[in-house]
Amino acid sequence: MVSEVTKYLSETIGERRAGTEADKKATEYIARKMKEIGLEVEIQKFKFLGWEMTRRPMLELVEPQQKELPSGVFMFSESTPEGGITGKLEYIGIMPFIPKLFEWPKYAVVDDAGNHLGYIIGHIDGPAINFTLMEIGKTYGCAPYIMTDQETHEYFQEKLAAGEEIRVRIDTAGKLVPGLETQNVIGTLRGSALPDEEIIVCAHHDSTYESHGANDNASGVDAVLRVAKNLIEKGGTKKTVKFITFAAEEYLFFGSYYYVKTLKEKDPSSIARIKNVVNLDMVGVGEYLWVWVAPDSFRHQVDEALKESIKDEFDIQWNPELLPASDHWPFFEQGIPSVMLIFWPHEQYHLSTDMITEIDDDKIEKTAKAATAIAERLAGVN
Ligand SMILES: [Zn+2]
């Protein structure tokens, strides 16, 4: 079975970076779907500072031999001059992109005077993916960055350990794009008994650079819509459930941050109305269901819901810690007990090959079943 929603978002629309025409089409489609299901739909528009690649990144080994090496784009990277920069390679340690999750080796490209001209990040256990620099301009300064793969990182380590000199050339270019517009899509199922208490079931609908984003995260949007349908078919809920697809998650949760911050500004008590967040990010590919949940008291409820819904269907691994890796984060920072369901590992993560052909609809369906059980427990069904 091929999922209609995942297929439409990843194939008919395709790459849908926040702020693009495709992103807008995706949100219109999701809003239409939510209305069909029977939710009250609201669009939250906002502007943000975007970034666009103007020259594909390139990494070339110059010495000990001439060879092109794999490279991926870093959103918000500074540009090199045209033709790139050449220098000696120096290993300078681990850079924590997402602490405890993505901690990657970092190399500087150094000129004869010892200046750092740019940086290469080695994806420690995979290919040269596309990613976002979150610390740029804050703790690391602005500089050209490119990503390379595990094999290249291991080659660098081996040569440097043997005392050999490596020289490389990197070339990359992009520009900041102010005033891009995107939108969060919010579908509400009003609670029958406790309408002022809210449960949020969410997923992001944008994709990363050059990716169809079938698993990341058309699959999560698909699952969110199925949860809404399931709860309506069960006759609705006692508490209000908000089904939200967030924009610009690949801009480091900009859409969910925007949602939380504007809510707080409008009415500081509104955050207290949100009781729990269930975030679905990448649920169509992988070997095991990885459940990130905190605090511990909330984990117990999630565990019970999983037992009654998808017991023994998948290998389940628990992460008793929530990390700043997806849209649950801005809510969890406000002290809201949250859970993220994700299937892992995902070989095509942030690659152009994240396509519908990789998707296992059964995983999306079972995730929706599990998230329905969690939401039912939290919101109470009528
Ligand atoms: Zn994602």
mmCIF file of N, CA and C in Angstrom, residues 161-251:
data_model
loop_
_atom_site.group_PDB
_atom_site.id
_atom_site.type_symbol
_atom_site.label_atom_id
_atom_site.label_comp_id
_atom_site.label_asym_id
_atom_site.label_seq_id
_atom_site.Cartn_x
_atom_site.Cartn_y
_atom_site.Cartn_z
ATOM 1 N N ALA A 161 47.392 10.819 11.207
ATOM 2 C CA ALA A 161 48.023 10.001 12.256
ATOM 3 C C ALA A 161 49.406 9.531 11.810
ATOM 4 N N ALA A 162 49.568 9.336 10.499
ATOM 5 C CA ALA A 162 50.859 8.900 9.963
ATOM 6 C C ALA A 162 51.803 10.088 9.744
ATOM 7 N N GLY A 163 51.332 11.280 10.116
ATOM 8 C CA GLY A 163 52.188 12.473 9.991
ATOM 9 C C GLY A 163 52.259 13.029 8.587
ATOM 10 N N GLU A 164 51.363 12.587 7.719
ATOM 11 C CA GLU A 164 51.401 13.080 6.337
ATOM 12 C C GLU A 164 50.659 14.401 6.198
ATOM 13 N N GLU A 165 51.107 15.217 5.282
ATOM 14 C CA GLU A 165 50.408 16.484 5.064
ATOM 15 C C GLU A 165 49.297 16.299 4.030
ATOM 16 N N ILE A 166 48.151 16.881 4.351
ATOM 17 C CA ILE A 166 47.022 16.843 3.411
ATOM 18 C C ILE A 166 46.707 18.277 3.026
ATOM 19 N N ARG A 167 46.521 18.498 1.729
ATOM 20 C CA ARG A 167 46.064 19.814 1.274
ATOM 21 C C ARG A 167 44.750 19.621 0.525
ATOM 22 N N VAL A 168 43.813 20.511 0.766
ATOM 23 C CA VAL A 168 42.501 20.399 0.128
ATOM 24 C C VAL A 168 42.068 21.749 -0.424
ATOM 25 N N ARG A 169 41.088 21.675 -1.325
ATOM 26 C CA ARG A 169 40.436 22.898 -1.803
ATOM 27 C C ARG A 169 38.950 22.743 -1.529
ATOM 28 N N ILE A 170 38.337 23.758 -0.935
ATOM 29 C CA ILE A 170 36.883 23.728 -0.797
ATOM 30 C C ILE A 170 36.280 24.950 -1.489
ATOM 31 N N ASP A 171 35.102 24.727 -2.059
ATOM 32 C CA ASP A 171 34.403 25.803 -2.763
ATOM 33 C C ASP A 171 32.922 25.680 -2.428
ATOM 34 N N THR A 172 32.330 26.751 -1.964
ATOM 35 C CA THR A 172 30.898 26.742 -1.662
ATOM 36 C C THR A 172 30.384 28.175 -1.670
ATOM 37 N N ALA A 173 29.109 28.363 -2.006
ATOM 38 C CA ALA A 173 28.562 29.717 -1.975
ATOM 39 C C ALA A 173 27.063 29.709 -1.751
ATOM 40 N N GLY A 174 26.623 30.682 -0.995
ATOM 41 C CA GLY A 174 25.191 30.833 -0.740
ATOM 42 C C GLY A 174 24.919 32.241 -0.267
ATOM 43 N N LYS A 175 23.642 32.573 -0.119
ATOM 44 C CA LYS A 175 23.321 33.916 0.349
ATOM 45 C C LYS A 175 22.139 33.889 1.312
ATOM 46 N N LEU A 176 22.123 34.854 2.203
ATOM 47 C CA LEU A 176 20.996 35.018 3.110
ATOM 48 C C LEU A 176 19.830 35.581 2.322
ATOM 49 N N VAL A 177 18.634 35.101 2.610
ATOM 50 C CA VAL A 177 17.444 35.595 1.933
ATOM 51 C C VAL A 177 16.451 36.099 2.986
ATOM 52 N N PRO A 178 16.383 37.425 3.171
ATOM 53 C CA PRO A 178 15.470 37.943 4.201
ATOM 54 C C PRO A 178 14.018 37.919 3.736
ATOM 55 N N GLY A 179 13.121 37.873 4.689
ATOM 56 C CA GLY A 179 11.701 38.045 4.390
ATOM 57 C C GLY A 179 11.023 36.900 3.666
ATOM 58 N N LEU A 180 11.553 35.694 3.769
ATOM 59 C CA LEU A 180 10.850 34.549 3.179
ATOM 60 C C LEU A 180 9.586 34.300 4.003
ATOM 61 N N GLU A 181 8.537 33.855 3.315
ATOM 62 C CA GLU A 181 7.286 33.627 4.029
ATOM 63 C C GLU A 181 6.944 32.135 4.042
ATOM 64 N N THR A 182 6.484 31.672 5.169
ATOM 65 C CA THR A 182 6.028 30.290 5.249
ATOM 66 C C THR A 182 4.873 30.206 6.243
ATOM 67 N N GLN A 183 4.350 29.008 6.495
ATOM 68 C CA GLN A 183 3.184 28.908 7.367
ATOM 69 C C GLN A 183 3.072 27.594 8.124
ATOM 70 N N ASN A 184 2.622 27.718 9.383
ATOM 71 C CA ASN A 184 2.239 26.549 10.177
ATOM 72 C C ASN A 184 0.770 26.266 9.878
ATOM 73 N N VAL A 185 0.411 24.984 9.821
ATOM 74 C CA VAL A 185 -0.987 24.618 9.599
ATOM 75 C C VAL A 185 -1.533 23.994 10.883
ATOM 76 N N ILE A 186 -2.606 24.586 11.401
ATOM 77 C CA ILE A 186 -3.138 24.164 12.694
ATOM 78 C C ILE A 186 -4.573 23.665 12.531
ATOM 79 N N GLY A 187 -4.785 22.410 12.849
ATOM 80 C CA GLY A 187 -6.136 21.828 12.771
ATOM 81 C C GLY A 187 -6.607 21.504 14.180
ATOM 82 N N THR A 188 -7.776 22.027 14.551
ATOM 83 C CA THR A 188 -8.242 21.849 15.927
ATOM 84 C C THR A 188 -9.434 20.896 16.007
ATOM 85 N N LEU A 189 -9.352 19.994 16.968
ATOM 86 C CA LEU A 189 -10.481 19.136 17.331
ATOM 87 C C LEU A 189 -10.858 19.559 18.751
ATOM 88 N N ARG A 190 -11.942 20.330 18.858
ATOM 89 C CA ARG A 190 -12.285 20.930 20.149
ATOM 90 C C ARG A 190 -12.760 19.879 21.147
ATOM 91 N N GLY A 191 -12.269 20.009 22.384
ATOM 92 C CA GLY A 191 -12.621 19.052 23.430
ATOM 93 C C GLY A 191 -14.050 19.241 23.904
ATOM 94 N N SER A 192 -14.713 18.125 24.240
ATOM 95 C CA SER A 192 -16.120 18.189 24.648
ATOM 96 C C SER A 192 -16.272 18.571 26.120
ATOM 97 N N ALA A 193 -15.307 18.154 26.957
ATOM 98 C CA ALA A 193 -15.461 18.395 28.398
ATOM 99 C C ALA A 193 -14.439 19.392 28.935
ATOM 100 N N LEU A 194 -13.227 19.332 28.434
ATOM 101 C CA LEU A 194 -12.147 20.211 28.920
ATOM 102 C C LEU A 194 -11.498 20.931 27.734
ATOM 103 N N PRO A 195 -12.267 21.787 27.066
ATOM 104 C CA PRO A 195 -11.749 22.390 25.830
ATOM 105 C C PRO A 195 -10.538 23.294 26.035
ATOM 106 N N ASP A 196 -10.339 23.789 27.264
ATOM 107 C CA ASP A 196 -9.187 24.676 27.503
ATOM 108 C C ASP A 196 -7.886 23.929 27.769
ATOM 109 N N GLU A 197 -7.970 22.611 27.855
ATOM 110 C CA GLU A 197 -6.734 21.834 28.005
ATOM 111 C C GLU A 197 -6.389 21.243 26.643
ATOM 112 N N GLU A 198 -5.120 21.377 26.280
ATOM 113 C CA GLU A 198 -4.731 20.996 24.916
ATOM 114 C C GLU A 198 -3.648 19.924 24.866
ATOM 115 N N ILE A 199 -3.810 19.052 23.891
ATOM 116 C CA ILE A 199 -2.759 18.083 23.541
ATOM 117 C C ILE A 199 -2.350 18.437 22.112
ATOM 118 N N ILE A 200 -1.067 18.499 21.860
ATOM 119 C CA ILE A 200 -0.602 18.789 20.495
ATOM 120 C C ILE A 200 -0.021 17.526 19.861
ATOM 121 N N VAL A 201 -0.505 17.221 18.664
ATOM 122 C CA VAL A 201 0.070 16.124 17.864
ATOM 123 C C VAL A 201 0.646 16.799 16.620
ATOM 124 N N CYS A 202 1.959 16.693 16.427
ATOM 125 C CA CYS A 202 2.570 17.503 15.371
ATOM 126 C C CYS A 202 3.627 16.781 14.539
ATOM 127 N N ALA A 203 3.953 17.408 13.428
ATOM 128 C CA ALA A 203 5.022 16.946 12.522
ATOM 129 C C ALA A 203 5.424 18.147 11.680
ATOM 130 N N HIS A 204 6.631 18.167 11.159
ATOM 131 C CA HIS A 204 6.985 19.276 10.264
ATOM 132 C C HIS A 204 6.747 18.867 8.816
ATOM 133 N N HIS A 205 6.350 19.856 8.000
ATOM 134 C CA HIS A 205 6.045 19.510 6.608
ATOM 135 C C HIS A 205 7.136 19.953 5.623
ATOM 136 N N ASP A 206 8.112 20.739 6.064
ATOM 137 C CA ASP A 206 9.160 21.177 5.130
ATOM 138 C C ASP A 206 10.198 20.070 4.949
ATOM 139 N N SER A 207 10.975 20.187 3.889
ATOM 140 C CA SER A 207 12.054 19.221 3.677
ATOM 141 C C SER A 207 13.372 19.977 3.598
ATOM 142 N N THR A 208 14.454 19.234 3.619
ATOM 143 C CA THR A 208 15.766 19.864 3.572
ATOM 144 C C THR A 208 16.210 20.050 2.112
ATOM 145 N N TYR A 209 17.392 20.599 1.926
ATOM 146 C CA TYR A 209 17.946 20.871 0.603
ATOM 147 C C TYR A 209 17.984 19.635 -0.286
ATOM 148 N N GLU A 210 17.488 19.733 -1.479
ATOM 149 C CA GLU A 210 17.592 18.704 -2.518
ATOM 150 C C GLU A 210 16.958 17.378 -2.127
ATOM 151 N N SER A 211 16.054 17.407 -1.136
ATOM 152 C CA SER A 211 15.445 16.149 -0.699
ATOM 153 C C SER A 211 13.950 16.138 -0.977
ATOM 154 N N HIS A 212 13.449 14.976 -1.429
ATOM 155 C CA HIS A 212 12.013 14.805 -1.621
ATOM 156 C C HIS A 212 11.310 14.781 -0.262
ATOM 157 N N GLY A 213 12.095 14.451 0.766
ATOM 158 C CA GLY A 213 11.521 14.451 2.110
ATOM 159 C C GLY A 213 10.339 13.511 2.263
ATOM 160 N N ALA A 214 10.471 12.297 1.719
ATOM 161 C CA ALA A 214 9.373 11.323 1.866
ATOM 162 C C ALA A 214 9.299 10.874 3.322
ATOM 163 N N ASN A 215 10.423 10.395 3.825
ATOM 164 C CA ASN A 215 10.426 9.986 5.236
ATOM 165 C C ASN A 215 10.543 11.203 6.150
ATOM 166 N N ASP A 216 11.380 12.174 5.748
ATOM 167 C CA ASP A 216 11.628 13.380 6.555
ATOM 168 C C ASP A 216 11.015 14.593 5.879
ATOM 169 N N ASN A 217 9.749 14.952 6.078
ATOM 170 C CA ASN A 217 8.898 14.309 7.027
ATOM 171 C C ASN A 217 7.461 14.226 6.499
ATOM 172 N N ALA A 218 7.320 13.866 5.179
ATOM 173 C CA ALA A 218 5.966 13.633 4.671
ATOM 174 C C ALA A 218 5.314 12.514 5.480
ATOM 175 N N SER A 219 6.131 11.536 5.897
ATOM 176 C CA SER A 219 5.591 10.396 6.652
ATOM 177 C C SER A 219 4.967 10.843 7.976
ATOM 178 N N GLY A 220 5.595 11.806 8.633
ATOM 179 C CA GLY A 220 5.073 12.308 9.907
ATOM 180 C C GLY A 220 3.763 13.072 9.720
ATOM 181 N N VAL A 221 3.700 13.872 8.639
ATOM 182 C CA VAL A 221 2.471 14.619 8.334
ATOM 183 C C VAL A 221 1.344 13.632 8.060
ATOM 184 N N ASP A 222 1.669 12.616 7.270
ATOM 185 C CA ASP A 222 0.718 11.563 6.932
ATOM 186 C C ASP A 222 0.164 10.926 8.217
ATOM 187 N N ALA A 223 1.070 10.591 9.136
ATOM 188 C CA ALA A 223 0.656 9.955 10.397
ATOM 189 C C ALA A 223 -0.221 10.895 11.222
ATOM 190 N N VAL A 224 0.138 12.181 11.278
ATOM 191 C CA VAL A 224 -0.660 13.161 12.048
ATOM 192 C C VAL A 224 -2.098 13.196 11.520
ATOM 193 N N LEU A 225 -2.256 13.205 10.178
ATOM 194 C CA LEU A 225 -3.596 13.245 9.591
ATOM 195 C C LEU A 225 -4.385 11.969 9.933
ATOM 196 N N ARG A 226 -3.664 10.834 9.970
ATOM 197 C CA ARG A 226 -4.348 9.576 10.325
ATOM 198 C C ARG A 226 -4.803 9.581 11.786
ATOM 199 N N VAL A 227 -3.977 10.181 12.666
ATOM 200 C CA VAL A 227 -4.363 10.260 14.082
ATOM 201 C C VAL A 227 -5.640 11.106 14.211
ATOM 202 N N ALA A 228 -5.695 12.219 13.485
ATOM 203 C CA ALA A 228 -6.881 13.084 13.528
ATOM 204 C C ALA A 228 -8.121 12.311 13.085
ATOM 205 N N LYS A 229 -7.964 11.579 11.980
ATOM 206 C CA LYS A 229 -9.078 10.789 11.452
ATOM 207 C C LYS A 229 -9.523 9.742 12.488
ATOM 208 N N ASN A 230 -8.542 9.055 13.060
ATOM 209 C CA ASN A 230 -8.858 8.021 14.065
ATOM 210 C C ASN A 230 -9.644 8.589 15.233
ATOM 211 N N LEU A 231 -9.200 9.731 15.749
ATOM 212 C CA LEU A 231 -9.851 10.301 16.941
ATOM 213 C C LEU A 231 -11.256 10.800 16.617
ATOM 214 N N ILE A 232 -11.443 11.322 15.412
ATOM 215 C CA ILE A 232 -12.787 11.774 15.009
ATOM 216 C C ILE A 232 -13.714 10.568 14.859
ATOM 217 N N GLU A 233 -13.176 9.490 14.278
ATOM 218 C CA GLU A 233 -13.985 8.277 14.117
ATOM 219 C C GLU A 233 -14.380 7.666 15.463
ATOM 220 N N LYS A 234 -13.537 7.900 16.471
ATOM 221 C CA LYS A 234 -13.849 7.382 17.812
ATOM 222 C C LYS A 234 -14.852 8.291 18.532
ATOM 223 N N GLY A 235 -15.238 9.390 17.886
ATOM 224 C CA GLY A 235 -16.256 10.268 18.476
ATOM 225 C C GLY A 235 -15.711 11.515 19.133
ATOM 226 N N GLY A 236 -14.411 11.813 18.912
ATOM 227 C CA GLY A 236 -13.833 13.051 19.457
ATOM 228 C C GLY A 236 -13.263 12.851 20.854
ATOM 229 N N THR A 237 -12.750 13.949 21.404
ATOM 230 C CA THR A 237 -12.016 13.859 22.669
ATOM 231 C C THR A 237 -12.555 14.838 23.722
ATOM 232 N N LYS A 238 -12.204 14.561 24.960
ATOM 233 C CA LYS A 238 -12.635 15.428 26.074
ATOM 234 C C LYS A 238 -11.802 16.710 26.113
ATOM 235 N N LYS A 239 -10.490 16.566 25.997
ATOM 236 C CA LYS A 239 -9.630 17.744 25.905
ATOM 237 C C LYS A 239 -9.511 18.129 24.422
ATOM 238 N N THR A 240 -9.050 19.328 24.159
ATOM 239 C CA THR A 240 -8.828 19.761 22.785
ATOM 240 C C THR A 240 -7.533 19.129 22.255
ATOM 241 N N VAL A 241 -7.586 18.659 21.028
ATOM 242 C CA VAL A 241 -6.358 18.171 20.395
ATOM 243 C C VAL A 241 -6.050 19.083 19.213
ATOM 244 N N LYS A 242 -4.828 19.620 19.192
ATOM 245 C CA LYS A 242 -4.390 20.435 18.054
ATOM 246 C C LYS A 242 -3.421 19.621 17.216
ATOM 247 N N PHE A 243 -3.771 19.486 15.938
ATOM 248 C CA PHE A 243 -2.910 18.782 14.992
ATOM 249 C C PHE A 243 -2.166 19.858 14.215
ATOM 250 N N ILE A 244 -0.874 19.913 14.389
ATOM 251 C CA ILE A 244 -0.123 20.999 13.758
ATOM 252 C C ILE A 244 0.960 20.443 12.851
ATOM 253 N N THR A 245 1.027 20.979 11.618
ATOM 254 C CA THR A 245 2.226 20.689 10.830
ATOM 255 C C THR A 245 3.033 21.983 10.800
ATOM 256 N N PHE A 246 4.251 21.873 11.303
ATOM 257 C CA PHE A 246 5.107 23.042 11.440
ATOM 258 C C PHE A 246 5.937 23.283 10.188
ATOM 259 N N ALA A 247 6.171 24.563 9.934
ATOM 260 C CA ALA A 247 7.020 24.984 8.829
ATOM 261 C C ALA A 247 8.458 25.125 9.339
ATOM 262 N N ALA A 248 9.388 25.139 8.411
ATOM 263 C CA ALA A 248 10.778 25.547 8.682
ATOM 264 C C ALA A 248 11.446 24.813 9.846
ATOM 265 N N GLU A 249 11.128 23.521 9.982
ATOM 266 C CA GLU A 249 11.823 22.736 11.017
ATOM 267 C C GLU A 249 13.293 22.605 10.660
ATOM 268 N N GLU A 250 13.567 22.505 9.347
ATOM 269 C CA GLU A 250 14.956 22.346 8.917
ATOM 270 C C GLU A 250 15.753 23.641 9.112
ATOM 271 N N TYR A 251 15.064 24.728 9.412
ATOM 272 C CA TYR A 251 15.725 25.963 9.859
ATOM 273 C C TYR A 251 15.774 25.946 11.389
#
